[in-house]
Short mmCIF file of C-alpha atoms in Angstrom, two decimals:
data_model
loop_
_atom_site.label_atom_id
_atom_site.label_comp_id
_atom_site.label_asym_id
_atom_site.label_seq_id
_atom_site.Cartn_x
_atom_site.Cartn_y
_atom_site.Cartn_z
CA MET A 1 -52.45 61.66 68.43
CA LEU A 2 -54.58 59.18 70.40
CA LYS A 3 -57.11 58.98 67.57
CA ILE A 4 -54.31 58.30 65.07
CA ILE A 5 -52.77 55.52 67.20
CA THR A 6 -56.14 53.92 67.87
CA GLY A 7 -57.12 54.15 64.21
CA ILE A 8 -53.93 52.45 63.05
CA LEU A 9 -54.36 49.64 65.55
CA LEU A 10 -58.00 49.10 64.63
CA ALA A 11 -57.15 49.09 60.92
CA GLY A 12 -54.67 46.31 61.56
CA PHE A 13 -56.76 44.22 63.96
CA LEU A 14 -60.44 44.76 63.32
CA VAL A 15 -61.82 43.59 60.01
CA ILE A 16 -64.54 41.19 58.87
CA ALA A 17 -65.11 38.05 60.93
CA LEU A 18 -66.91 35.01 59.53
CA SER A 19 -68.78 31.85 60.59
CA GLU A 20 -69.92 32.25 64.19
CA PRO A 21 -66.90 34.13 65.49
CA THR A 22 -65.99 34.63 69.13
CA ASN A 23 -67.98 37.51 70.56
CA TYR A 24 -66.08 40.43 72.07
CA ASP A 25 -69.03 42.32 73.52
CA ASN A 26 -67.93 44.88 76.12
CA PHE A 27 -64.23 44.15 75.67
CA LYS A 28 -62.54 47.48 76.25
CA LEU A 29 -59.53 49.09 74.61
CA VAL A 30 -57.63 50.91 77.33
CA GLU A 31 -54.83 53.45 77.07
CA ILE A 32 -52.33 53.31 79.93
CA ARG A 33 -49.98 56.21 80.55
CA LEU A 34 -46.49 54.96 81.39
CA GLU A 35 -44.53 57.42 83.51
CA THR A 36 -41.82 55.25 85.11
CA ASP A 37 -39.65 52.25 84.24
CA ASP A 38 -41.48 50.28 86.94
CA GLN A 39 -44.78 50.90 85.15
CA VAL A 40 -43.29 49.69 81.86
CA LYS A 41 -42.05 46.55 83.62
CA LEU A 42 -45.45 46.01 85.22
CA VAL A 43 -47.18 46.12 81.83
CA HIS A 44 -44.77 43.53 80.43
CA ASP A 45 -45.14 41.33 83.49
CA LEU A 46 -48.94 41.44 83.25
CA GLU A 47 -48.79 40.53 79.55
CA GLU A 48 -46.57 37.53 80.33
CA ALA A 49 -48.65 36.37 83.29
CA ASP A 50 -52.22 36.79 82.04
CA SER A 51 -53.61 35.99 78.58
CA GLU A 52 -56.51 38.35 79.32
CA PHE A 53 -54.08 41.28 79.47
CA ASP A 54 -53.84 41.66 75.68
CA LEU A 55 -51.18 44.25 74.88
CA TRP A 56 -51.61 45.80 71.43
CA ASN A 57 -48.40 47.79 71.19
CA LEU A 58 -44.83 47.53 72.40
CA ALA A 59 -44.46 49.29 75.73
CA LYS A 60 -40.92 50.49 76.39
CA LYS A 61 -39.08 53.36 77.99
CA ASP A 62 -39.49 55.86 75.13
CA VAL A 63 -43.11 54.86 74.40
CA LYS A 64 -45.33 56.55 76.96
CA ILE A 65 -48.57 54.82 76.03
CA ALA A 66 -49.57 51.16 76.31
CA ILE A 67 -52.80 50.07 74.63
CA VAL A 68 -54.40 46.93 75.99
CA LEU A 69 -57.59 45.00 75.24
CA LEU A 70 -59.42 43.80 78.37
CA SER A 71 -62.45 41.59 78.84
CA PRO A 72 -65.13 42.96 81.19
CA GLN A 73 -63.77 40.78 84.01
CA ALA A 74 -60.17 41.76 83.32
CA PHE A 75 -61.10 45.45 83.17
CA ALA A 76 -62.76 45.25 86.59
CA LYS A 77 -59.62 43.64 88.01
CA TYR A 78 -57.00 45.81 86.37
CA SER A 79 -58.75 49.14 86.65
CA GLN A 80 -58.76 48.58 90.42
CA LEU A 81 -55.05 47.71 90.31
CA PHE A 82 -54.26 50.84 88.29
CA ASP A 83 -56.27 52.99 90.68
CA ASN A 84 -54.44 51.54 93.66
CA LEU A 85 -51.04 52.12 92.02
CA LYS A 86 -52.07 55.58 90.79
CA ILE A 87 -51.41 54.61 87.17
CA LYS A 88 -53.25 56.86 84.74
CA TYR A 89 -55.51 55.18 82.19
CA GLN A 90 -58.56 55.84 80.06
CA VAL A 91 -60.98 53.76 78.04
CA VAL A 92 -60.66 54.66 74.35
CA GLU A 93 -63.14 52.08 73.01
CA ARG A 94 -65.88 50.75 75.30
CA ASN A 95 -67.06 47.85 73.15
CA ILE A 96 -64.60 46.45 70.62
CA GLN A 97 -67.30 44.20 69.14
CA ASN A 98 -68.96 47.32 67.71
CA LYS A 99 -65.81 47.99 65.70
CA ILE A 100 -65.66 44.41 64.47
CA ASN A 101 -69.31 44.60 63.39
CA GLU A 102 -68.79 47.98 61.73
CA GLN A 103 -65.88 46.79 59.65
CA ALA A 104 -67.64 43.52 58.81
CA ARG A 105 -70.43 45.51 57.21
CA SER A 106 -67.94 47.65 55.29
CA MET A 107 -66.13 44.54 53.94
CA VAL A 108 -69.20 42.86 52.45
CA ARG A 109 -68.82 44.83 49.22
CA ALA A 110 -65.31 43.42 48.65
CA LYS A 111 -66.20 39.79 49.34
CA ASN A 112 -66.60 38.76 45.68
CA ASP A 113 -63.76 40.89 44.31
CA ARG A 114 -61.29 38.55 42.58
CA ASN A 115 -58.48 41.13 42.71
CA ILE A 116 -56.91 40.72 46.15
CA ILE A 117 -54.72 43.82 46.00
CA LEU A 118 -55.78 46.08 48.89
CA LYS A 119 -58.09 43.33 50.16
CA TYR A 120 -57.98 41.10 53.24
CA ALA A 121 -57.80 37.85 51.29
CA ARG A 122 -58.17 34.29 52.50
CA TYR A 123 -55.29 31.79 52.57
CA THR A 124 -56.27 30.04 49.31
CA GLU A 125 -56.65 33.38 47.54
CA ILE A 126 -53.13 34.37 48.57
CA LEU A 127 -51.70 31.09 47.24
CA SER A 128 -53.58 31.59 43.98
CA PHE A 129 -52.19 35.12 43.76
CA ILE A 130 -48.63 33.79 44.11
CA ASP A 131 -49.22 31.12 41.46
CA SER A 132 -50.81 33.50 38.95
CA THR A 133 -48.11 36.11 39.54
CA VAL A 134 -45.36 33.57 38.86
CA ALA A 135 -47.14 32.28 35.74
CA ALA A 136 -47.43 35.80 34.34
CA ASN A 137 -43.86 36.83 35.23
CA SER A 138 -41.80 33.66 34.92
CA ASP A 139 -38.71 35.58 33.78
CA ILE A 140 -38.35 37.31 37.16
CA ALA A 141 -40.60 35.34 39.54
CA SER A 142 -40.68 31.83 40.96
CA SER A 143 -42.09 30.22 44.07
CA TYR A 144 -41.38 27.38 46.48
CA VAL A 145 -42.97 25.63 49.44
CA TYR A 146 -40.65 25.79 52.43
CA GLY A 147 -42.73 23.77 54.89
CA LYS A 148 -46.13 22.76 56.17
CA THR A 149 -48.11 23.96 59.16
CA TYR A 150 -49.51 21.85 61.97
CA GLN A 151 -52.84 21.75 60.10
CA ASN A 152 -51.05 20.69 56.90
CA ARG A 153 -51.23 23.98 55.01
CA ASN A 154 -48.39 24.82 52.64
CA LEU A 155 -46.02 27.62 53.56
CA LYS A 156 -45.19 29.29 50.27
CA ALA A 157 -42.82 32.08 49.27
CA ILE A 158 -42.38 33.97 46.02
CA VAL A 159 -38.91 34.88 44.74
CA LEU A 160 -38.23 37.97 42.64
CA LYS A 161 -34.82 38.02 40.96
CA THR A 162 -32.91 39.03 37.86
CA PRO A 163 -29.73 37.52 36.36
CA THR A 164 -27.55 40.09 38.13
CA THR A 165 -28.72 39.54 41.71
CA THR A 166 -25.93 38.85 44.20
CA ARG A 167 -27.57 38.99 47.65
CA SER A 168 -30.84 37.81 49.20
CA ILE A 169 -33.54 39.54 51.22
CA TRP A 170 -36.26 37.77 53.24
CA ILE A 171 -39.60 39.52 53.89
CA ASP A 172 -42.37 37.83 55.85
CA CYS A 173 -45.87 38.89 56.79
CA GLY A 174 -48.72 37.41 58.76
CA ILE A 175 -46.80 36.12 61.78
CA HIS A 176 -49.62 37.20 64.08
CA ALA A 177 -52.93 35.76 62.94
CA ARG A 178 -55.15 38.72 63.78
CA GLU A 179 -53.02 41.34 62.03
CA TRP A 180 -54.71 41.02 58.65
CA VAL A 181 -53.12 44.18 57.30
CA SER A 182 -49.74 42.41 57.31
CA PRO A 183 -50.42 39.75 54.60
CA ALA A 184 -52.27 42.39 52.60
CA SER A 185 -49.15 44.57 52.76
CA CYS A 186 -46.94 41.76 51.42
CA VAL A 187 -49.36 41.09 48.56
CA TYR A 188 -49.31 44.79 47.72
CA LEU A 189 -45.50 44.83 47.91
CA ILE A 190 -45.18 41.91 45.48
CA ASP A 191 -47.54 43.57 43.03
CA ARG A 192 -45.76 46.91 43.30
CA PHE A 193 -42.27 45.45 42.87
CA ILE A 194 -43.32 43.77 39.63
CA ARG A 195 -45.29 46.72 38.23
CA GLU A 196 -42.49 49.18 38.92
CA TYR A 197 -39.81 46.84 37.58
CA ARG A 198 -41.80 46.39 34.37
CA SER A 199 -42.31 50.13 34.01
CA GLY A 200 -38.59 50.81 34.51
CA GLU A 201 -38.84 52.71 37.79
CA PRO A 202 -35.11 53.32 38.49
CA GLU A 203 -35.03 52.63 42.23
CA THR A 204 -37.01 49.38 41.96
CA VAL A 205 -34.94 48.20 38.99
CA ALA A 206 -31.75 48.89 40.97
CA ILE A 207 -33.05 46.90 43.95
CA MET A 208 -34.10 43.92 41.87
CA ASN A 209 -30.86 43.93 39.89
CA LYS A 210 -28.94 43.61 43.16
CA TYR A 211 -31.16 41.52 45.45
CA GLU A 212 -32.97 38.21 45.22
CA ILE A 213 -36.16 38.97 47.15
CA HIS A 214 -37.98 36.19 49.00
CA ILE A 215 -41.46 37.18 50.22
CA THR A 216 -43.89 35.00 52.14
CA PRO A 217 -47.17 36.85 52.56
CA LEU A 218 -48.58 34.48 55.18
CA LEU A 219 -46.27 32.89 57.73
CA ASN A 220 -49.08 31.73 60.02
CA PRO A 221 -51.92 30.45 57.82
CA ASP A 222 -53.47 28.20 60.49
CA GLY A 223 -53.88 31.08 62.91
CA TYR A 224 -54.92 33.46 60.13
CA GLU A 225 -57.74 31.19 58.97
CA TYR A 226 -58.82 30.64 62.59
CA SER A 227 -59.03 34.40 63.04
CA GLN A 228 -61.13 34.58 59.88
CA THR A 229 -63.62 31.90 60.90
CA THR A 230 -63.68 31.57 64.68
CA SER A 231 -61.85 34.07 66.88
CA ARG A 232 -61.12 37.45 65.27
CA LEU A 233 -58.46 38.49 67.77
CA TRP A 234 -56.52 35.18 67.79
CA ARG A 235 -52.78 35.91 67.64
CA LYS A 236 -50.85 32.61 67.74
CA ASN A 237 -50.66 29.54 65.50
CA ARG A 238 -52.86 26.47 66.15
CA SER A 239 -50.38 23.82 67.29
CA PRO A 240 -50.99 22.14 70.66
CA ASN A 241 -48.46 22.52 73.47
CA GLN A 242 -47.09 19.53 75.36
CA PHE A 243 -48.27 19.25 78.96
CA SER A 244 -50.67 22.17 78.50
CA SER A 245 -54.29 22.65 77.49
CA CYS A 246 -53.39 25.97 75.87
CA VAL A 247 -53.34 25.88 72.07
CA GLY A 248 -50.94 27.88 69.95
CA THR A 249 -47.46 29.39 69.96
CA ASP A 250 -46.59 33.01 69.30
CA LEU A 251 -44.46 32.83 66.15
CA ASN A 252 -42.92 36.25 66.70
CA ARG A 253 -39.55 35.54 65.02
CA ASN A 254 -39.49 32.26 66.97
CA PHE A 255 -36.86 30.62 64.78
CA PRO A 256 -33.03 30.68 64.55
CA TYR A 257 -31.06 32.97 62.29
CA ARG A 258 -28.92 32.02 59.25
CA TRP A 259 -31.46 29.48 58.03
CA LEU A 260 -31.98 30.84 54.50
#
């Protein structure tokens, strides 16, 4: 089970990094066993208080494992704390940079592939995919720009609909910059919706005949591009914060409801 959890997390977080990226040598991925509510609360408190305590999964009462990425300095500090509090933990990856390097080598072959389905594409490639998809399927697809980022990148969504649609669905991906599998999943979903609708797959046809589907594959393009070029494990956007030297805001559903 541990290997499965770790593999899923690494698939989502650790892919090719470009252009002099931040080095994560000797950063450790640590599994923490949560046995009490107080331990769950401690993990959340540490995440809130210290940016070096980088929690990779949602720790809660019915989830008995927290997985956290720690710098060498943070590991020295927190391993001592865990020992003192008798909290069980183990190191599951001793040098996360090795995983980044390994996946970077495996991604080189896909770099020049123009088909971005099942690929970790760049921001401009994703926009081009939306535009070409709409051009080829104008009877059921359209797109719109719903805003701009701090770094002046367009926020674009694609809409899939038929004349009989009566309700709307919103699907977004790429809120957290480092989770590259998320935008790739939205791109795949768009492609699959259209292919299955065209082929007459009954369930997909029924969905599209009822719902107007809005999909934005990349909600955080500034952070996503920064994770591609500079810091592979960057999570937030790139906007400055007033009265703080810290850059970026976690966009994790950080907007009001009933806006669509």
